[in-house]
Each structure stands twice: as C-alpha cells, then as structure tokens.
Amino acid sequence: MLPQSQRKGDCKPCRESKAQCDRKRPRCSECISTSKACGGYDMGHIFINVNSARPPPLWNRTQNAQKYLVLDLASQPASPEQLQFPVIPSIEAVASPALPAFPNPDPTNLSGMVTVFLDLYYRRFGPDKTSTDALQPGFECGGWRSLLPSWVGQSPILDTAISALATCFVGTQYQQDRLMDYGRNMYLNALQMLQQALAASDSGNRRDLTATTLVMSSTELFMSNGGGPSQGAHIEGATRLLHCAFKWLDMEELHIYILHQGLFEAISTRRSYDFSSPSYRPLVRQLYTVPRTFPNDLYFRWCEIILPLPNILAAVDNISSSSTPTPPPTILTTLNEIVTLEQYLAPWYETVKASMPGPWTLPAAQISADSVPFPLHFMSIEVCTLYVLHWASQLLILEARYVLSTHLPAHHGASASNSTATPQDLSAQMSEYASLICRSVQFCAHDTSFAATENIFFPLSVVACFYMRRGDDGRLKWCVAAFRRIAEEQKIGYGSEKLELAERRVGREA
C-alpha cells in the first residue's frame, strides 16, 4: 500500500515535498487550477507569510489575516457596512473598458486638450463625466495634474509644456501619430525655452519655470521614457528651483508637489535628499502650512514624516558597502534616526487605522496567472494608497535595521536600537510587508485610470528593488511582469532601465 503522501489524488508538489494534502492549508497554483487541496506552494506566484519550503506551522488564513490587518470576509460577522464594500472581480472576468470615440481634439486649443487629457487621466466617460474609479480627483499621488486648467495662460513656456503633456497622453491612449508627433515637438520646444529661461538671473523666482519642470517630468513618462535620465534631470532641476523658493520664503502649493517628487525619487534611488536634512525641517513645516486645493491630510502628513528616510537609506548603503568596518557610534546614530522616524510614524498609522477600514480579502481564491490568489481589497484608492505607502516605508525601515544589525558588534545588543527583534524576525516581517504590497497591485492597477494606477508605482518599485537586493528572482520576475502589464494597459513606459536590469537578472528563468 502506498504511503499517504503518494496516494492517487495528491498533487506533484506535495509528493515531492512529502507534504500531506490538507484542506486547511493554502494551496499551490497547480492545485488551485485543478481544484485540488494541498499543502504545497509555488513560491514564484504566491506572496504570503511563508518560507521557501512550506507554510508556517498551524497556518490559519483567518488568524494570519487578522494578525496583519487583512480581514477575511468569511471570518467576519455580516454588517451593512460590509455590504457596501466594492468587490473586485478576477482579472480574467472583466475586460478593460473601451475608450470613448476619439474626440479628434484640436491640439492648438490648449484648454480643450487639457479637458480631454483630464477626462482620460481620470477615466471620466459618459455624459456626466463620472469616473468608475473609487478615487476622488486630486487625492492621488499625482493630484497636481487636476490643477492644470488653472495653470493655462500663466506663461508661454508653461503653456508649451502643458500642451506637450496633454497631447502626448491623449495621442498615446488613442495611438494617434498626429497627436504624438505634435506632443513631441511641443516637448522639444518647451525644453529649448526652459534652457534659455533658466540662464536668466531671475529664473529662481519664476514659478512658471518650477511648474514647467514638474509638467515635463510627467511628459517623459507619457512619452515612454519614464524613469530614465531625462526624467531625472527634470526632477533635479525642479529641486534646485525649490531651493530658491525656500531661500526667499516664497512658497505655495506647487512647491509641495515638487518636494514630494524629489522625495520619491530619492527613496527609489536610495540617494541623499537635501530637504531630508534636519536644517530644512522648519522650512518644510512652513511649506506644509500653505493652503492646498485638496486636503488629503494623511497623505501629506506621511510625506512630511518620511522625509528623513532617503538620508537614512543612503547612510545604510554607505555602511554596508564600506571596505573598512564602520565605527559603532556611526551605526548607532543611524539606528537612533530610525527609532525617531518610527516614533513619528506610529501615531500616524494609528490614526489611519482608526479613521478608515483596513484591507480585506475574499474567502475564495482567485485563479489567474497574472495575480496572487488572495488579492487585497480596499474601500477606495485613497485608502489603498495610505496602506501601501505605510507598508513600503516599513519594509525599507526594517531592511535598514536588518543591514545595520549585521554590522553592529554583538556586545552592543539589540537594546541599542530600541528593538528586541532578531534578524530572523526582521526578515519575516519584511517578507510580509512585501507580500501585502504585491497583493494590493490589482486593486490599483487593473481596470483603473492612470490616476489610480500611478499610486502603486512607488510601492511596487520599492518591492521589486527589495527582491533584487535579496536575489529573489522568482518574486522579482513577478514584479517585472506586473510593471509590464501596467505599461501595456496604460500605454505608457515606466522605469524602463530598472526593469531591463531586473529582466537581465531573471532572464535565465524565462
């Protein structure tokens, strides 16, 4: 008689891992596709709190979900509030809605082009121009784009840049060569005008030039050059102009978006950021007090709190790459900065949890090669954004702790960093945060507007780079594929150089 693990009906992964098929355990993708129950796992496609061999002992989906604030609807009592939660169908069940008939806009009519751009950007279709997204315009990471109508007419150079942005995006969405060519010409014209204007002595106090750099960095994304050196050059130029605004204390809402753009770029590239320095903290605090069109207070508060992170990451990288041992006081200084950052983040996160419901997952697994079996659902894109930003920052902070712990002499002890977590604990927590972000991709990026989709760019990039540093090619490959699907659905290019690097690492698996 065959042993239990080899009886007919058990799946191949379970037999190979000598695991007994059990309905109480999560299933590998092979068993999901064949409606079998098992204890094996295909780790190339599933992101959850497991190691590379098997689920953790006594794994229970409900308990695990509650532990990490991911509510399993099957374990919750029925309530009227739950009945209002939007249910996201599987990727294969719903096709992306077709764009409305091409409006054939006149590219020389800037106000009209901006209107068409915003309708497509937010997917505001139909006679009432209501968006199907669970997103309030202006509350996304790129909320400044909703301010474009008020910027039209401020200066010829800004108008030229806005024209390039709008026509490039509309032309790309409809695959209209005429508009795409016009947009590229406008971009080149704006670039020449910007270079000439920046050479003038009064360029530092011209707000239209600052807005132009912000607009042109987005145009790079819509021209399929996203993440490349050209976009980086615009971000760097905008940061330099922001220095002038701080110097003359001439700040407005526009400068907040400039600050955020540089912040996300600095975190993604793990480079130090001037405005992360404590010396800029009073000026930054003053900047966040200026009137804003859209409140979105929790998002802006997170950006302000997280400002020290780029310099922390740069310091950690310097310590880990140093050819000589780093003095313990230097390591402890960085650890203290991490502790301070965590102390500011903790009450912010408590406010988030108290003011809005957390994510949940449906009891039935979703079967699709393009997604995780149990994707997360949220009340809105804004709620999803806050949670994934928190998870991304926690992932980076824990990784920084992990790296520093390997360079700190043992006699200093964990108490030096105000943490009792072991390296193994930190590694497990990092994997969990990365998992939660990956499980949130579908909510933001499938069958949504570009305004909603771009909220996941930064968190997904953080996770992809995390997997790259870990040498986890299986999960990195999933992230690369997710970016590729986003680029195809949104008809844009994003982080091409980073993704090419990642693809070279995982190419041998293709």
mmCIF file of N, CA and C in Angstrom, residues 21-97:
data_model
loop_
_atom_site.group_PDB
_atom_site.id
_atom_site.type_symbol
_atom_site.label_atom_id
_atom_site.label_comp_id
_atom_site.label_asym_id
_atom_site.label_seq_id
_atom_site.Cartn_x
_atom_site.Cartn_y
_atom_site.Cartn_z
ATOM 1 N N CYS A 21 -1.619 16.438 1.611
ATOM 2 C CA CYS A 21 -2.651 17.358 1.145
ATOM 3 C C CYS A 21 -3.666 17.587 2.260
ATOM 4 N N ASP A 22 -3.979 18.820 2.504
ATOM 5 C CA ASP A 22 -4.828 19.179 3.643
ATOM 6 C C ASP A 22 -5.661 20.390 3.267
ATOM 7 N N ARG A 23 -6.980 20.270 3.395
ATOM 8 C CA ARG A 23 -7.867 21.375 3.027
ATOM 9 C C ARG A 23 -7.683 22.596 3.920
ATOM 10 N N LYS A 24 -7.096 22.406 5.085
ATOM 11 C CA LYS A 24 -6.928 23.524 5.996
ATOM 12 C C LYS A 24 -5.696 24.349 5.670
ATOM 13 N N ARG A 25 -4.907 23.885 4.726
ATOM 14 C CA ARG A 25 -3.703 24.624 4.366
ATOM 15 C C ARG A 25 -3.889 25.314 3.017
ATOM 16 N N PRO A 26 -3.124 26.377 2.763
ATOM 17 C CA PRO A 26 -3.227 27.053 1.456
ATOM 18 C C PRO A 26 -2.735 26.141 0.356
ATOM 19 N N ARG A 27 -3.122 26.448 -0.859
ATOM 20 C CA ARG A 27 -2.841 25.551 -1.970
ATOM 21 C C ARG A 27 -1.842 26.150 -2.939
ATOM 22 N N CYS A 28 -1.108 25.289 -3.629
ATOM 23 C CA CYS A 28 -0.195 25.752 -4.665
ATOM 24 C C CYS A 28 -1.019 26.106 -5.900
ATOM 25 N N SER A 29 -0.408 26.829 -6.830
ATOM 26 C CA SER A 29 -1.157 27.274 -8.008
ATOM 27 C C SER A 29 -1.613 26.112 -8.869
ATOM 28 N N GLU A 30 -0.864 25.003 -8.888
ATOM 29 C CA GLU A 30 -1.265 23.841 -9.674
ATOM 30 C C GLU A 30 -2.553 23.243 -9.131
ATOM 31 N N CYS A 31 -2.644 23.158 -7.794
ATOM 32 C CA CYS A 31 -3.854 22.595 -7.200
ATOM 33 C C CYS A 31 -5.036 23.552 -7.316
ATOM 34 N N ILE A 32 -4.770 24.839 -7.271
ATOM 35 C CA ILE A 32 -5.855 25.803 -7.462
ATOM 36 C C ILE A 32 -6.461 25.633 -8.849
ATOM 37 N N SER A 33 -5.605 25.489 -9.848
ATOM 38 C CA SER A 33 -6.091 25.375 -11.225
ATOM 39 C C SER A 33 -6.846 24.079 -11.474
ATOM 40 N N THR A 34 -6.566 23.039 -10.673
ATOM 41 C CA THR A 34 -7.233 21.747 -10.853
ATOM 42 C C THR A 34 -8.233 21.450 -9.742
ATOM 43 N N SER A 35 -8.526 22.467 -8.912
ATOM 44 C CA SER A 35 -9.499 22.336 -7.824
ATOM 45 C C SER A 35 -9.131 21.246 -6.833
ATOM 46 N N LYS A 36 -7.844 21.127 -6.546
ATOM 47 C CA LYS A 36 -7.384 20.184 -5.540
ATOM 48 C C LYS A 36 -6.979 20.939 -4.283
ATOM 49 N N ALA A 37 -6.936 20.217 -3.167
ATOM 50 C CA ALA A 37 -6.463 20.801 -1.917
ATOM 51 C C ALA A 37 -5.107 20.212 -1.580
ATOM 52 N N CYS A 38 -4.187 21.055 -1.159
ATOM 53 C CA CYS A 38 -2.858 20.533 -0.872
ATOM 54 C C CYS A 38 -2.123 21.452 0.086
ATOM 55 N N GLY A 39 -0.909 21.070 0.451
ATOM 56 C CA GLY A 39 -0.083 21.892 1.324
ATOM 57 C C GLY A 39 1.151 22.397 0.633
ATOM 58 N N GLY A 40 1.265 22.159 -0.665
ATOM 59 C CA GLY A 40 2.446 22.621 -1.394
ATOM 60 C C GLY A 40 2.303 24.071 -1.800
ATOM 61 N N TYR A 41 3.396 24.685 -2.233
ATOM 62 C CA TYR A 41 3.353 26.088 -2.606
ATOM 63 C C TYR A 41 4.244 26.344 -3.803
ATOM 64 N N ASP A 42 3.730 27.070 -4.765
ATOM 65 C CA ASP A 42 4.528 27.562 -5.883
ATOM 66 C C ASP A 42 4.924 28.982 -5.541
ATOM 67 N N MET A 43 6.128 29.166 -5.008
ATOM 68 C CA MET A 43 6.501 30.464 -4.459
ATOM 69 C C MET A 43 6.770 31.515 -5.526
ATOM 70 N N GLY A 44 6.803 31.115 -6.811
ATOM 71 C CA GLY A 44 7.029 32.111 -7.848
ATOM 72 C C GLY A 44 5.821 32.994 -8.080
ATOM 73 N N HIS A 45 4.657 32.578 -7.591
ATOM 74 C CA HIS A 45 3.439 33.331 -7.889
ATOM 75 C C HIS A 45 2.652 33.718 -6.654
ATOM 76 N N ILE A 46 2.978 33.173 -5.490
ATOM 77 C CA ILE A 46 2.196 33.453 -4.293
ATOM 78 C C ILE A 46 3.024 34.236 -3.306
ATOM 79 N N PHE A 47 2.472 35.307 -2.804
ATOM 80 C CA PHE A 47 3.150 36.155 -1.834
ATOM 81 C C PHE A 47 2.334 36.118 -0.543
ATOM 82 N N ILE A 48 2.853 35.473 0.454
ATOM 83 C CA ILE A 48 2.136 35.385 1.712
ATOM 84 C C ILE A 48 3.141 35.024 2.780
ATOM 85 N N ASN A 49 2.727 34.913 3.996
ATOM 86 C CA ASN A 49 3.676 34.714 5.094
ATOM 87 C C ASN A 49 4.135 33.265 5.166
ATOM 88 N N VAL A 50 4.989 32.879 4.231
ATOM 89 C CA VAL A 50 5.531 31.522 4.214
ATOM 90 C C VAL A 50 7.002 31.602 3.882
ATOM 91 N N ASN A 51 7.738 30.537 4.215
ATOM 92 C CA ASN A 51 9.132 30.484 3.795
ATOM 93 C C ASN A 51 9.217 29.745 2.474
ATOM 94 N N SER A 52 10.444 29.447 2.033
ATOM 95 C CA SER A 52 10.617 28.889 0.702
ATOM 96 C C SER A 52 10.216 27.417 0.627
ATOM 97 N N ALA A 53 9.946 26.763 1.751
ATOM 98 C CA ALA A 53 9.677 25.337 1.731
ATOM 99 C C ALA A 53 8.207 24.998 1.943
ATOM 100 N N ARG A 54 7.551 25.673 2.873
ATOM 101 C CA ARG A 54 6.185 25.280 3.224
ATOM 102 C C ARG A 54 5.528 26.395 4.035
ATOM 103 N N PRO A 55 4.221 26.308 4.218
ATOM 104 C CA PRO A 55 3.559 27.279 5.097
ATOM 105 C C PRO A 55 4.065 27.139 6.520
ATOM 106 N N PRO A 56 3.946 28.172 7.330
ATOM 107 C CA PRO A 56 4.383 28.070 8.720
ATOM 108 C C PRO A 56 3.514 27.079 9.478
ATOM 109 N N PRO A 57 3.977 26.560 10.591
ATOM 110 C CA PRO A 57 3.189 25.583 11.355
ATOM 111 C C PRO A 57 1.842 26.160 11.763
ATOM 112 N N LEU A 58 0.842 25.294 11.719
ATOM 113 C CA LEU A 58 -0.514 25.663 12.157
ATOM 114 C C LEU A 58 -1.016 26.915 11.450
ATOM 115 N N TRP A 59 -0.701 27.002 10.163
ATOM 116 C CA TRP A 59 -1.123 28.172 9.393
ATOM 117 C C TRP A 59 -2.639 28.201 9.310
ATOM 118 N N ASN A 60 -3.216 29.353 9.587
ATOM 119 C CA ASN A 60 -4.655 29.542 9.524
ATOM 120 C C ASN A 60 -4.929 30.865 8.841
ATOM 121 N N ARG A 61 -5.685 30.816 7.772
ATOM 122 C CA ARG A 61 -5.870 32.022 6.968
ATOM 123 C C ARG A 61 -6.533 33.143 7.763
ATOM 124 N N THR A 62 -7.536 32.819 8.552
ATOM 125 C CA THR A 62 -8.249 33.850 9.302
ATOM 126 C C THR A 62 -7.350 34.496 10.346
ATOM 127 N N GLN A 63 -6.641 33.654 11.126
ATOM 128 C CA GLN A 63 -5.759 34.200 12.155
ATOM 129 C C GLN A 63 -4.641 35.022 11.536
ATOM 130 N N ASN A 64 -4.059 34.512 10.450
ATOM 131 C CA ASN A 64 -2.975 35.244 9.800
ATOM 132 C C ASN A 64 -3.464 36.566 9.232
ATOM 133 N N ALA A 65 -4.665 36.546 8.664
ATOM 134 C CA ALA A 65 -5.217 37.765 8.084
ATOM 135 C C ALA A 65 -5.471 38.813 9.157
ATOM 136 N N GLN A 66 -6.029 38.381 10.284
ATOM 137 C CA GLN A 66 -6.310 39.333 11.353
ATOM 138 C C GLN A 66 -5.018 39.885 11.941
ATOM 139 N N LYS A 67 -4.003 39.046 12.027
ATOM 140 C CA LYS A 67 -2.726 39.490 12.587
ATOM 141 C C LYS A 67 -2.151 40.627 11.774
ATOM 142 N N TYR A 68 -2.307 40.537 10.465
ATOM 143 C CA TYR A 68 -1.723 41.560 9.606
ATOM 144 C C TYR A 68 -2.775 42.501 9.046
ATOM 145 N N LEU A 69 -3.915 42.604 9.738
ATOM 146 C CA LEU A 69 -4.955 43.570 9.380
ATOM 147 C C LEU A 69 -5.508 43.339 7.991
ATOM 148 N N VAL A 70 -5.540 42.088 7.565
ATOM 149 C CA VAL A 70 -6.137 41.740 6.284
ATOM 150 C C VAL A 70 -7.369 40.904 6.595
ATOM 151 N N LEU A 71 -8.533 41.515 6.560
ATOM 152 C CA LEU A 71 -9.739 40.859 7.031
ATOM 153 C C LEU A 71 -10.260 39.856 6.021
ATOM 154 N N ASP A 72 -10.505 38.653 6.491
ATOM 155 C CA ASP A 72 -11.120 37.622 5.686
ATOM 156 C C ASP A 72 -12.630 37.735 5.885
ATOM 157 N N LEU A 73 -13.364 38.029 4.827
ATOM 158 C CA LEU A 73 -14.794 38.282 4.978
ATOM 159 C C LEU A 73 -15.524 37.079 5.558
ATOM 160 N N ALA A 74 -15.019 35.866 5.305
ATOM 161 C CA ALA A 74 -15.693 34.677 5.822
ATOM 162 C C ALA A 74 -15.636 34.607 7.338
ATOM 163 N N SER A 75 -14.659 35.296 7.936
ATOM 164 C CA SER A 75 -14.496 35.233 9.384
ATOM 165 C C SER A 75 -15.157 36.400 10.091
ATOM 166 N N GLN A 76 -15.800 37.289 9.346
ATOM 167 C CA GLN A 76 -16.371 38.488 9.952
ATOM 168 C C GLN A 76 -17.896 38.395 9.998
ATOM 169 N N PRO A 77 -18.523 38.979 11.016
ATOM 170 C CA PRO A 77 -19.992 38.995 11.057
ATOM 171 C C PRO A 77 -20.532 39.895 9.969
ATOM 172 N N ALA A 78 -21.690 39.508 9.464
ATOM 173 C CA ALA A 78 -22.313 40.317 8.417
ATOM 174 C C ALA A 78 -22.724 41.658 8.994
ATOM 175 N N SER A 79 -22.568 42.711 8.191
ATOM 176 C CA SER A 79 -22.941 44.046 8.634
ATOM 177 C C SER A 79 -23.305 44.873 7.420
ATOM 178 N N PRO A 80 -24.124 45.906 7.594
ATOM 179 C CA PRO A 80 -24.469 46.754 6.448
ATOM 180 C C PRO A 80 -23.251 47.394 5.824
ATOM 181 N N GLU A 81 -22.235 47.717 6.667
ATOM 182 C CA GLU A 81 -21.045 48.359 6.124
ATOM 183 C C GLU A 81 -20.335 47.432 5.150
ATOM 184 N N GLN A 82 -20.275 46.126 5.501
ATOM 185 C CA GLN A 82 -19.579 45.194 4.634
ATOM 186 C C GLN A 82 -20.279 45.075 3.290
ATOM 187 N N LEU A 83 -21.595 45.161 3.308
ATOM 188 C CA LEU A 83 -22.325 45.009 2.063
ATOM 189 C C LEU A 83 -22.014 46.133 1.098
ATOM 190 N N GLN A 84 -21.451 47.246 1.572
ATOM 191 C CA GLN A 84 -21.140 48.366 0.707
ATOM 192 C C GLN A 84 -19.728 48.274 0.145
ATOM 193 N N PHE A 85 -18.943 47.296 0.598
ATOM 194 C CA PHE A 85 -17.567 47.179 0.133
ATOM 195 C C PHE A 85 -17.561 46.807 -1.349
ATOM 196 N N PRO A 86 -16.762 47.481 -2.154
ATOM 197 C CA PRO A 86 -16.680 47.104 -3.559
ATOM 198 C C PRO A 86 -15.976 45.765 -3.697
ATOM 199 N N VAL A 87 -16.482 44.929 -4.598
ATOM 200 C CA VAL A 87 -15.883 43.624 -4.852
ATOM 201 C C VAL A 87 -15.165 43.680 -6.187
ATOM 202 N N ILE A 88 -13.905 43.335 -6.173
ATOM 203 C CA ILE A 88 -13.107 43.395 -7.381
ATOM 204 C C ILE A 88 -13.111 42.041 -8.055
ATOM 205 N N PRO A 89 -13.642 41.908 -9.264
ATOM 206 C CA PRO A 89 -13.658 40.619 -9.942
ATOM 207 C C PRO A 89 -12.260 40.219 -10.381
ATOM 208 N N SER A 90 -12.142 38.978 -10.802
ATOM 209 C CA SER A 90 -10.831 38.497 -11.229
ATOM 210 C C SER A 90 -10.415 39.182 -12.514
ATOM 211 N N ILE A 91 -9.129 39.138 -12.775
ATOM 212 C CA ILE A 91 -8.593 39.801 -13.955
ATOM 213 C C ILE A 91 -9.195 39.239 -15.228
ATOM 214 N N GLU A 92 -9.413 37.933 -15.257
ATOM 215 C CA GLU A 92 -9.903 37.304 -16.477
ATOM 216 C C GLU A 92 -11.399 37.530 -16.676
ATOM 217 N N ALA A 93 -12.099 37.977 -15.617
ATOM 218 C CA ALA A 93 -13.554 38.082 -15.705
ATOM 219 C C ALA A 93 -14.014 39.360 -16.381
ATOM 220 N N VAL A 94 -13.208 40.409 -16.318
ATOM 221 C CA VAL A 94 -13.625 41.713 -16.828
ATOM 222 C C VAL A 94 -12.575 42.251 -17.784
ATOM 223 N N ALA A 95 -13.016 42.684 -18.939
ATOM 224 C CA ALA A 95 -12.101 43.303 -19.893
ATOM 225 C C ALA A 95 -12.062 44.801 -19.656
ATOM 226 N N SER A 96 -10.927 45.406 -19.962
ATOM 227 C CA SER A 96 -10.807 46.846 -19.785
ATOM 228 C C SER A 96 -11.811 47.562 -20.669
ATOM 229 N N PRO A 97 -12.489 48.570 -20.152
ATOM 230 C CA PRO A 97 -13.496 49.268 -20.952
ATOM 231 C C PRO A 97 -12.844 49.998 -22.113
#
